[in-house]
C-alpha positions as YAML, in Angstrom:
chain: A
units: angstrom
residues:
- id: 1
  name: MET
  ca: [-6.89, 14.22, -14.76]
- id: 2
  name: SER
  ca: [-7.53, 10.34, -14.64]
- id: 3
  name: SER
  ca: [-10.80, 8.70, -15.34]
- id: 4
  name: GLU
  ca: [-10.56, 5.23, -13.68]
- id: 5
  name: LYS
  ca: [-12.57, 4.74, -11.11]
- id: 6
  name: THR
  ca: [-11.78, 3.49, -7.96]
- id: 7
  name: PRO
  ca: [-12.96, 0.62, -6.66]
- id: 8
  name: GLU
  ca: [-15.08, 0.36, -3.45]
- id: 9
  name: ASN
  ca: [-13.79, -2.66, -2.61]
- id: 10
  name: PHE
  ca: [-9.97, -4.52, -2.71]
- id: 11
  name: TRP
  ca: [-11.35, -7.36, -4.98]
- id: 12
  name: GLY
  ca: [-13.12, -4.90, -7.33]
- id: 13
  name: ASP
  ca: [-16.92, -3.70, -8.36]
- id: 14
  name: MET
  ca: [-17.93, -7.74, -7.67]
- id: 15
  name: PRO
  ca: [-20.96, -6.96, -4.58]
- id: 16
  name: GLU
  ca: [-19.95, -7.44, -1.21]
- id: 17
  name: GLU
  ca: [-22.14, -10.14, -0.48]
- id: 18
  name: GLU
  ca: [-21.45, -12.13, -3.84]
- id: 19
  name: TYR
  ca: [-18.09, -12.19, -3.14]
- id: 20
  name: TYR
  ca: [-18.09, -13.30, 0.26]
- id: 21
  name: THR
  ca: [-20.28, -16.17, -0.40]
- id: 22
  name: SER
  ca: [-17.72, -16.99, -3.45]
- id: 23
  name: GLN
  ca: [-15.18, -17.32, -0.13]
- id: 24
  name: GLY
  ca: [-17.32, -19.71, 2.04]
- id: 25
  name: VAL
  ca: [-18.02, -16.63, 3.97]
- id: 26
  name: ARG
  ca: [-21.14, -15.22, 5.77]
- id: 27
  name: ASN
  ca: [-19.69, -11.57, 6.78]
- id: 28
  name: THR
  ca: [-21.80, -9.21, 8.89]
- id: 29
  name: LYS
  ca: [-21.41, -5.46, 9.53]
- id: 30
  name: SER
  ca: [-22.02, -3.77, 12.99]
- id: 31
  name: PHE
  ca: [-21.36, -0.28, 15.21]
- id: 32
  name: PHE
  ca: [-20.34, -1.25, 19.00]
- id: 33
  name: GLU
  ca: [-21.08, 1.59, 21.43]
- id: 34
  name: THR
  ca: [-18.60, 1.94, 23.69]
- id: 35
  name: ILE
  ca: [-18.11, 4.75, 26.66]
- id: 36
  name: ASN
  ca: [-15.26, 5.78, 24.18]
- id: 37
  name: GLY
  ca: [-16.76, 6.46, 21.28]
- id: 38
  name: LYS
  ca: [-18.33, 3.85, 18.45]
- id: 39
  name: LEU
  ca: [-16.53, 1.18, 17.40]
- id: 40
  name: PHE
  ca: [-16.91, -0.19, 13.07]
- id: 41
  name: THR
  ca: [-17.05, -4.43, 13.57]
- id: 42
  name: GLN
  ca: [-17.00, -7.32, 11.45]
- id: 43
  name: SER
  ca: [-17.67, -10.86, 12.16]
- id: 44
  name: PHE
  ca: [-16.66, -13.29, 9.68]
- id: 45
  name: LEU
  ca: [-18.58, -17.01, 10.12]
- id: 46
  name: PRO
  ca: [-17.52, -19.93, 7.94]
- id: 47
  name: LEU
  ca: [-21.14, -20.61, 5.80]
- id: 48
  name: ASP
  ca: [-20.87, -24.90, 6.01]
- id: 49
  name: LEU
  ca: [-18.24, -25.15, 8.45]
- id: 50
  name: PRO
  ca: [-18.55, -25.93, 11.96]
- id: 51
  name: ILE
  ca: [-16.53, -23.47, 13.47]
- id: 52
  name: LYS
  ca: [-14.25, -24.79, 15.66]
- id: 53
  name: GLY
  ca: [-12.57, -22.23, 17.68]
- id: 54
  name: THR
  ca: [-12.75, -17.94, 17.37]
- id: 55
  name: VAL
  ca: [-10.20, -15.36, 16.55]
- id: 56
  name: TYR
  ca: [-9.82, -12.37, 17.81]
- id: 57
  name: MET
  ca: [-8.28, -9.76, 14.91]
- id: 58
  name: THR
  ca: [-6.68, -6.00, 14.75]
- id: 59
  name: HIS
  ca: [-5.17, -4.26, 12.49]
- id: 60
  name: GLY
  ca: [-2.31, -1.41, 11.91]
- id: 61
  name: TYR
  ca: [-1.49, 1.87, 12.00]
- id: 62
  name: GLY
  ca: [-3.38, 3.83, 9.55]
- id: 63
  name: SER
  ca: [-5.04, 1.06, 8.23]
- id: 64
  name: ASP
  ca: [-8.55, -0.69, 9.03]
- id: 65
  name: THR
  ca: [-10.75, -4.28, 9.26]
- id: 66
  name: GLY
  ca: [-11.54, -3.96, 5.06]
- id: 67
  name: TRP
  ca: [-9.36, -3.60, 2.74]
- id: 68
  name: LEU
  ca: [-6.96, -6.10, 2.29]
- id: 69
  name: PHE
  ca: [-6.55, -7.21, 6.41]
- id: 70
  name: GLN
  ca: [-9.91, -9.00, 5.91]
- id: 71
  name: LYS
  ca: [-7.74, -11.12, 3.39]
- id: 72
  name: ILE
  ca: [-6.39, -12.46, 7.24]
- id: 73
  name: CYS
  ca: [-10.35, -12.99, 8.33]
- id: 74
  name: ILE
  ca: [-11.44, -14.66, 5.81]
- id: 75
  name: ASN
  ca: [-8.51, -16.82, 5.15]
- id: 76
  name: PHE
  ca: [-8.85, -18.57, 9.80]
- id: 77
  name: CYS
  ca: [-12.62, -18.26, 8.08]
- id: 78
  name: THR
  ca: [-12.07, -21.16, 5.33]
- id: 79
  name: TRP
  ca: [-10.18, -22.85, 8.39]
- id: 80
  name: GLY
  ca: [-13.24, -23.12, 11.01]
- id: 81
  name: TYR
  ca: [-12.64, -19.89, 12.70]
- id: 82
  name: ALA
  ca: [-15.29, -17.57, 13.52]
- id: 83
  name: VAL
  ca: [-13.32, -13.86, 12.95]
- id: 84
  name: PHE
  ca: [-14.08, -10.49, 14.59]
- id: 85
  name: ALA
  ca: [-12.83, -7.77, 14.05]
- id: 86
  name: ALA
  ca: [-13.04, -3.92, 15.03]
- id: 87
  name: ASP
  ca: [-11.92, -0.80, 13.89]
- id: 88
  name: LEU
  ca: [-9.20, 0.75, 16.41]
- id: 89
  name: LEU
  ca: [-10.52, 4.25, 18.01]
- id: 90
  name: GLY
  ca: [-9.07, 6.69, 15.13]
- id: 91
  name: HIS
  ca: [-9.52, 4.65, 12.65]
- id: 92
  name: GLY
  ca: [-10.97, 3.21, 9.50]
- id: 93
  name: ARG
  ca: [-14.59, 4.13, 10.52]
- id: 94
  name: SER
  ca: [-14.34, 3.81, 14.23]
- id: 95
  name: ASP
  ca: [-14.95, 7.25, 16.04]
- id: 96
  name: GLY
  ca: [-11.44, 9.15, 17.17]
- id: 97
  name: LEU
  ca: [-9.46, 11.91, 15.54]
- id: 98
  name: ARG
  ca: [-8.00, 10.10, 12.78]
- id: 99
  name: CYS
  ca: [-4.44, 8.20, 13.79]
- id: 100
  name: TYR
  ca: [-4.43, 9.46, 17.24]
- id: 101
  name: LEU
  ca: [-3.37, 7.06, 19.80]
- id: 102
  name: GLY
  ca: [-2.47, 9.38, 22.93]
- id: 103
  name: GLU
  ca: [-3.71, 6.72, 25.07]
- id: 104
  name: LEU
  ca: [-2.84, 3.14, 23.37]
- id: 105
  name: GLU
  ca: [-4.29, 1.43, 26.50]
- id: 106
  name: LYS
  ca: [-7.87, 3.39, 26.30]
- id: 107
  name: VAL
  ca: [-7.78, 2.35, 22.93]
- id: 108
  name: ALA
  ca: [-6.88, -1.00, 23.75]
- id: 109
  name: ALA
  ca: [-9.64, -1.48, 26.32]
- id: 110
  name: THR
  ca: [-12.24, -0.62, 23.99]
- id: 111
  name: SER
  ca: [-11.86, -2.88, 21.44]
- id: 112
  name: LEU
  ca: [-11.31, -5.39, 23.92]
- id: 113
  name: SER
  ca: [-14.56, -4.72, 25.20]
- id: 114
  name: PHE
  ca: [-15.90, -5.78, 21.54]
- id: 115
  name: PHE
  ca: [-14.89, -8.16, 21.68]
- id: 116
  name: ALA
  ca: [-15.03, -9.86, 25.33]
- id: 117
  name: SER
  ca: [-18.35, -9.04, 24.93]
- id: 118
  name: VAL
  ca: [-18.65, -12.27, 22.53]
- id: 119
  name: ARG
  ca: [-15.80, -14.37, 23.96]
- id: 120
  name: ASN
  ca: [-18.78, -14.34, 26.52]
- id: 121
  name: SER
  ca: [-21.55, -14.79, 24.11]
- id: 122
  name: GLU
  ca: [-23.41, -18.38, 25.41]
- id: 123
  name: SER
  ca: [-22.72, -18.77, 21.25]
- id: 124
  name: TYR
  ca: [-18.87, -18.97, 21.70]
- id: 125
  name: CYS
  ca: [-17.82, -19.02, 25.29]
- id: 126
  name: HIS
  ca: [-17.28, -22.25, 25.20]
- id: 127
  name: LEU
  ca: [-14.72, -22.02, 23.02]
- id: 128
  name: PRO
  ca: [-10.96, -21.86, 22.11]
- id: 129
  name: ALA
  ca: [-10.00, -18.08, 21.90]
- id: 130
  name: PHE
  ca: [-7.24, -16.39, 19.87]
- id: 131
  name: LEU
  ca: [-6.46, -12.40, 20.09]
- id: 132
  name: PHE
  ca: [-4.49, -11.73, 16.67]
- id: 133
  name: GLY
  ca: [-2.56, -8.72, 16.14]
- id: 134
  name: GLU
  ca: [-0.69, -7.46, 13.17]
- id: 135
  name: SER
  ca: [1.91, -4.38, 13.16]
- id: 136
  name: MET
  ca: [0.92, -1.52, 15.92]
- id: 137
  name: GLY
  ca: [-2.06, -4.14, 16.14]
- id: 138
  name: GLY
  ca: [0.28, -6.66, 17.78]
- id: 139
  name: LEU
  ca: [1.04, -4.25, 20.67]
- id: 140
  name: ALA
  ca: [-2.70, -3.29, 21.06]
- id: 141
  name: THR
  ca: [-3.20, -6.96, 21.15]
- id: 142
  name: MET
  ca: [-0.83, -7.62, 24.00]
- id: 143
  name: LEU
  ca: [-2.65, -4.78, 25.75]
- id: 144
  name: MET
  ca: [-5.88, -6.22, 24.97]
- id: 145
  name: TYR
  ca: [-4.04, -9.85, 27.20]
- id: 146
  name: PHE
  ca: [-2.21, -7.71, 30.16]
- id: 147
  name: GLN
  ca: [-6.34, -6.32, 30.54]
- id: 148
  name: SER
  ca: [-7.95, -9.74, 30.05]
- id: 149
  name: GLU
  ca: [-9.33, -11.22, 32.94]
- id: 150
  name: PRO
  ca: [-7.22, -14.72, 33.30]
- id: 151
  name: ASN
  ca: [-7.97, -18.15, 31.42]
- id: 152
  name: THR
  ca: [-9.55, -15.72, 29.13]
- id: 153
  name: TRP
  ca: [-7.87, -16.46, 26.18]
- id: 154
  name: THR
  ca: [-6.69, -20.05, 24.54]
- id: 155
  name: GLY
  ca: [-3.71, -18.25, 22.73]
- id: 156
  name: LEU
  ca: [-1.81, -15.59, 21.36]
- id: 157
  name: ILE
  ca: [-1.30, -15.15, 16.77]
- id: 158
  name: PHE
  ca: [1.19, -11.89, 16.22]
- id: 159
  name: SER
  ca: [2.26, -11.12, 12.60]
- id: 160
  name: ALA
  ca: [5.07, -8.80, 12.62]
- id: 161
  name: PRO
  ca: [3.88, -6.96, 15.35]
- id: 162
  name: LEU
  ca: [5.69, -3.43, 17.09]
- id: 163
  name: PHE
  ca: [7.23, -4.29, 20.76]
- id: 164
  name: VAL
  ca: [11.03, -2.73, 19.50]
- id: 165
  name: MET
  ca: [10.50, 0.93, 17.49]
- id: 166
  name: PRO
  ca: [13.31, 0.98, 15.23]
- id: 167
  name: GLU
  ca: [15.92, 3.41, 15.31]
- id: 168
  name: ASN
  ca: [15.12, 5.10, 12.02]
- id: 169
  name: MET
  ca: [10.97, 5.54, 13.44]
- id: 170
  name: LYS
  ca: [12.28, 6.36, 17.36]
- id: 171
  name: PRO
  ca: [10.63, 10.23, 18.01]
- id: 172
  name: SER
  ca: [13.42, 12.85, 19.07]
- id: 173
  name: LYS
  ca: [13.16, 13.60, 22.77]
- id: 174
  name: LEU
  ca: [13.93, 16.67, 21.69]
- id: 175
  name: ARG
  ca: [10.66, 17.19, 19.47]
- id: 176
  name: LEU
  ca: [8.52, 15.52, 22.30]
- id: 177
  name: PHE
  ca: [10.39, 18.07, 25.06]
- id: 178
  name: MET
  ca: [9.63, 20.82, 22.62]
- id: 179
  name: TYR
  ca: [6.43, 20.09, 22.04]
- id: 180
  name: GLY
  ca: [5.54, 18.62, 25.66]
- id: 181
  name: LEU
  ca: [6.48, 22.21, 26.55]
- id: 182
  name: LEU
  ca: [2.99, 23.17, 25.21]
- id: 183
  name: PHE
  ca: [1.64, 21.72, 27.76]
- id: 184
  name: GLY
  ca: [-0.21, 18.87, 26.22]
- id: 185
  name: MET
  ca: [-2.09, 21.48, 23.59]
- id: 186
  name: ALA
  ca: [0.50, 19.37, 20.97]
- id: 187
  name: ASP
  ca: [-0.17, 16.60, 21.59]
- id: 188
  name: THR
  ca: [-2.88, 15.52, 18.57]
- id: 189
  name: TRP
  ca: [-0.88, 17.38, 15.98]
- id: 190
  name: ALA
  ca: [-0.17, 15.83, 12.51]
- id: 191
  name: THR
  ca: [3.85, 17.10, 12.60]
- id: 192
  name: MET
  ca: [6.03, 14.34, 13.67]
- id: 193
  name: PRO
  ca: [8.40, 13.00, 10.83]
- id: 194
  name: ASP
  ca: [6.73, 10.80, 8.22]
- id: 195
  name: ASN
  ca: [8.87, 7.90, 7.50]
- id: 196
  name: LYS
  ca: [7.22, 6.29, 4.77]
- id: 197
  name: MET
  ca: [6.20, 3.21, 6.50]
- id: 198
  name: VAL
  ca: [4.10, 1.54, 3.73]
- id: 199
  name: GLY
  ca: [7.02, 1.68, 0.67]
- id: 200
  name: LYS
  ca: [8.80, -0.35, 3.48]
- id: 201
  name: ALA
  ca: [6.13, -2.74, 4.24]
- id: 202
  name: ILE
  ca: [5.42, -4.38, 1.03]
- id: 203
  name: LYS
  ca: [7.71, -6.57, -1.41]
- id: 204
  name: ASP
  ca: [5.10, -6.99, -4.30]
- id: 205
  name: PRO
  ca: [3.99, -3.72, -6.59]
- id: 206
  name: GLU
  ca: [0.99, -4.75, -8.03]
- id: 207
  name: LYS
  ca: [-0.30, -5.23, -3.70]
- id: 208
  name: LEU
  ca: [1.95, -2.12, -3.15]
- id: 209
  name: LYS
  ca: [-1.03, -0.23, -5.36]
- id: 210
  name: ILE
  ca: [-3.72, -2.07, -3.76]
- id: 211
  name: ILE
  ca: [-3.02, -1.14, -0.88]
- id: 212
  name: ALA
  ca: [-2.11, 2.08, -1.29]
- id: 213
  name: SER
  ca: [-6.14, 2.71, -2.26]
- id: 214
  name: ASN
  ca: [-7.78, 1.72, 0.47]
- id: 215
  name: PRO
  ca: [-10.19, 5.07, 0.62]
- id: 216
  name: ARG
  ca: [-9.83, 4.83, 4.53]
- id: 217
  name: ARG
  ca: [-6.17, 4.05, 5.50]
- id: 218
  name: TYR
  ca: [-4.56, 7.33, 7.45]
- id: 219
  name: THR
  ca: [-1.95, 9.36, 4.66]
- id: 220
  name: GLY
  ca: [-1.51, 12.46, 6.79]
- id: 221
  name: PRO
  ca: [2.43, 12.85, 9.31]
- id: 222
  name: PRO
  ca: [1.61, 10.56, 12.25]
- id: 223
  name: ARG
  ca: [0.57, 12.67, 15.82]
- id: 224
  name: VAL
  ca: [2.59, 13.87, 18.19]
- id: 225
  name: GLY
  ca: [1.21, 12.35, 21.10]
- id: 226
  name: THR
  ca: [0.91, 9.55, 19.09]
- id: 227
  name: MET
  ca: [4.89, 8.78, 18.42]
- id: 228
  name: ARG
  ca: [4.73, 9.42, 21.96]
- id: 229
  name: GLU
  ca: [2.48, 6.66, 23.30]
- id: 230
  name: LEU
  ca: [3.98, 4.01, 21.06]
- id: 231
  name: ALA
  ca: [7.20, 4.41, 22.18]
- id: 232
  name: ARG
  ca: [5.85, 4.39, 25.99]
- id: 233
  name: MET
  ca: [4.14, 1.35, 25.74]
- id: 234
  name: CYS
  ca: [7.03, -1.13, 23.68]
- id: 235
  name: GLU
  ca: [8.93, 0.18, 26.74]
- id: 236
  name: TYR
  ca: [6.21, -0.48, 28.92]
- id: 237
  name: VAL
  ca: [5.22, -3.95, 26.93]
- id: 238
  name: GLN
  ca: [9.02, -5.04, 27.16]
- id: 239
  name: ASN
  ca: [9.44, -4.96, 30.80]
- id: 240
  name: ASN
  ca: [6.08, -7.40, 31.52]
- id: 241
  name: PHE
  ca: [6.85, -10.00, 28.71]
- id: 242
  name: SER
  ca: [7.70, -12.15, 31.66]
- id: 243
  name: LYS
  ca: [3.75, -11.99, 32.32]
- id: 244
  name: VAL
  ca: [3.07, -13.79, 28.86]
- id: 245
  name: THR
  ca: [2.10, -17.35, 29.91]
- id: 246
  name: VAL
  ca: [-0.42, -18.69, 27.39]
- id: 247
  name: PRO
  ca: [1.20, -20.45, 23.95]
- id: 248
  name: PHE
  ca: [1.43, -17.68, 21.50]
- id: 249
  name: LEU
  ca: [2.72, -17.96, 18.11]
- id: 250
  name: THR
  ca: [4.89, -14.57, 16.49]
- id: 251
  name: VAL
  ca: [5.40, -14.32, 12.80]
- id: 252
  name: HIS
  ca: [8.10, -11.79, 11.23]
- id: 253
  name: GLY
  ca: [10.49, -10.82, 8.24]
- id: 254
  name: THR
  ca: [14.08, -10.73, 8.74]
- id: 255
  name: SER
  ca: [13.64, -7.70, 6.45]
- id: 256
  name: ASP
  ca: [11.06, -6.21, 7.89]
- id: 257
  name: GLY
  ca: [11.62, -3.01, 7.40]
- id: 258
  name: VAL
  ca: [8.72, -1.11, 9.82]
- id: 259
  name: THR
  ca: [9.39, -2.80, 12.67]
- id: 260
  name: CYS
  ca: [12.31, -5.03, 14.38]
- id: 261
  name: PRO
  ca: [12.18, -9.09, 14.67]
- id: 262
  name: THR
  ca: [13.78, -8.32, 18.24]
- id: 263
  name: SER
  ca: [10.38, -7.60, 18.36]
- id: 264
  name: SER
  ca: [9.55, -11.11, 17.97]
- id: 265
  name: SER
  ca: [12.63, -12.56, 19.33]
- id: 266
  name: LEU
  ca: [12.94, -10.46, 23.28]
- id: 267
  name: LEU
  ca: [8.87, -11.88, 22.87]
- id: 268
  name: TYR
  ca: [9.91, -15.64, 22.31]
- id: 269
  name: GLU
  ca: [13.25, -15.27, 24.40]
- id: 270
  name: LYS
  ca: [11.35, -13.22, 27.96]
- id: 271
  name: ALA
  ca: [7.61, -14.88, 27.74]
- id: 272
  name: SER
  ca: [7.04, -17.25, 30.63]
- id: 273
  name: SER
  ca: [4.86, -19.41, 27.97]
- id: 274
  name: GLU
  ca: [5.38, -22.81, 28.62]
- id: 275
  name: ASP
  ca: [4.37, -22.83, 25.01]
- id: 276
  name: LYS
  ca: [5.66, -20.66, 22.47]
- id: 277
  name: THR
  ca: [6.75, -20.32, 18.28]
- id: 278
  name: LEU
  ca: [8.37, -18.37, 16.72]
- id: 279
  name: LYS
  ca: [9.28, -18.17, 13.37]
- id: 280
  name: LEU
  ca: [11.67, -15.47, 11.76]
- id: 281
  name: TYR
  ca: [11.17, -16.24, 7.41]
- id: 282
  name: ASP
  ca: [14.62, -15.17, 5.66]
- id: 283
  name: GLY
  ca: [14.39, -11.82, 3.38]
- id: 284
  name: MET
  ca: [10.54, -10.96, 3.87]
- id: 285
  name: TYR
  ca: [9.04, -7.42, 4.48]
- id: 286
  name: HIS
  ca: [6.62, -5.99, 7.04]
- id: 287
  name: SER
  ca: [3.10, -6.91, 5.16]
- id: 288
  name: LEU
  ca: [4.03, -10.80, 5.40]
- id: 289
  name: ILE
  ca: [0.18, -11.84, 4.18]
- id: 290
  name: GLN
  ca: [-0.90, -8.49, 2.09]
- id: 291
  name: GLY
  ca: [2.03, -7.58, 0.80]
- id: 292
  name: GLU
  ca: [4.53, -10.55, -0.28]
- id: 293
  name: PRO
  ca: [3.84, -12.34, -3.44]
- id: 294
  name: ASP
  ca: [1.29, -15.53, -2.87]
- id: 295
  name: GLU
  ca: [3.80, -18.10, -2.37]
- id: 296
  name: ASN
  ca: [5.56, -16.17, 0.28]
- id: 297
  name: SER
  ca: [2.12, -15.03, 1.70]
- id: 298
  name: GLN
  ca: [0.50, -19.12, 1.46]
- id: 299
  name: ARG
  ca: [4.36, -20.39, 3.34]
- id: 300
  name: VAL
  ca: [2.87, -17.81, 6.68]
- id: 301
  name: LEU
  ca: [-0.45, -18.18, 6.05]
- id: 302
  name: ASP
  ca: [0.49, -22.49, 6.14]
- id: 303
  name: ASP
  ca: [2.53, -21.65, 9.40]
- id: 304
  name: MET
  ca: [-0.49, -20.21, 11.37]
- id: 305
  name: ARG
  ca: [-2.84, -23.25, 10.36]
- id: 306
  name: GLU
  ca: [-0.94, -25.54, 11.16]
- id: 307
  name: TRP
  ca: [0.02, -24.08, 14.90]
- id: 308
  name: ILE
  ca: [-3.78, -22.84, 15.37]
- id: 309
  name: ASP
  ca: [-5.36, -26.02, 14.91]
- id: 310
  name: GLU
  ca: [-2.24, -27.80, 16.59]
- id: 311
  name: ARG
  ca: [-3.75, -25.92, 19.45]
- id: 312
  name: VAL
  ca: [-7.39, -25.95, 19.49]
- id: 313
  name: LYS
  ca: [-7.15, -29.68, 19.64]
- id: 314
  name: ARG
  ca: [-4.08, -29.51, 22.58]
- id: 315
  name: TYR
  ca: [-6.46, -26.68, 24.40]
- id: 316
  name: GLY
  ca: [-9.75, -27.07, 23.08]
...
């Protein structure tokens, strides 16, 4: 048996407050009560910079707002943005059955209730506001956008969003039909084929080790209802791309083995937004910021920073 101790945080054993201060960030953690259960939430505020906008971030499948995902939050914070993030229901430290997304619209609405409470607060209602979604969190983010009142959001940012499921990830219609004969009893069963998504998402082997060591990462097989719902919601979102009217940036690696780059291309093609930007990165994998070599990740971050800063100037 290995005696190696797993660090509490991805950066090692440095106390949290000391780490965040070293990054120029003030971090707070809390729970937000909703009718669907408690959400674990975090905020990342610049220590020494004026706040020029707010960003509301949603992580991907099986992940949470801690561990490496918060590196994205910290980067935006160091650019002068107040960042707010919530563990989706069934993920991380939020309530709910682990990685069960049988009603994704409800999951999205629950996170939106937290984001809207901050966005409409006296402290932030006057600032430009952006929704950010990574991977499956991009799908949830799009649903939040559809559920929001008009003019709530200044823009949307997607990192390798899940809008089109790759063929090897699509749930078998026969399998779903057979489970459906059980009158919903099988919906929460973790019995769907596992396509080892983490290994396909991360290019840098050292970063793969760090991500795999996340103690809150879901490692079980996908649940029946989750795969059924992801397939259904992808189809729904594709059919409603034309309803997207706000500025957006969507980025994707051309070698993404988890979500199709077509997800970003179709959104760009069909959205009604006059201000829309698509960035495709040749040879990059799924996890553009957390899993690529540093020079690749920095390229993506630089593009995101340039885009959001320009929209704040243009629309703020």
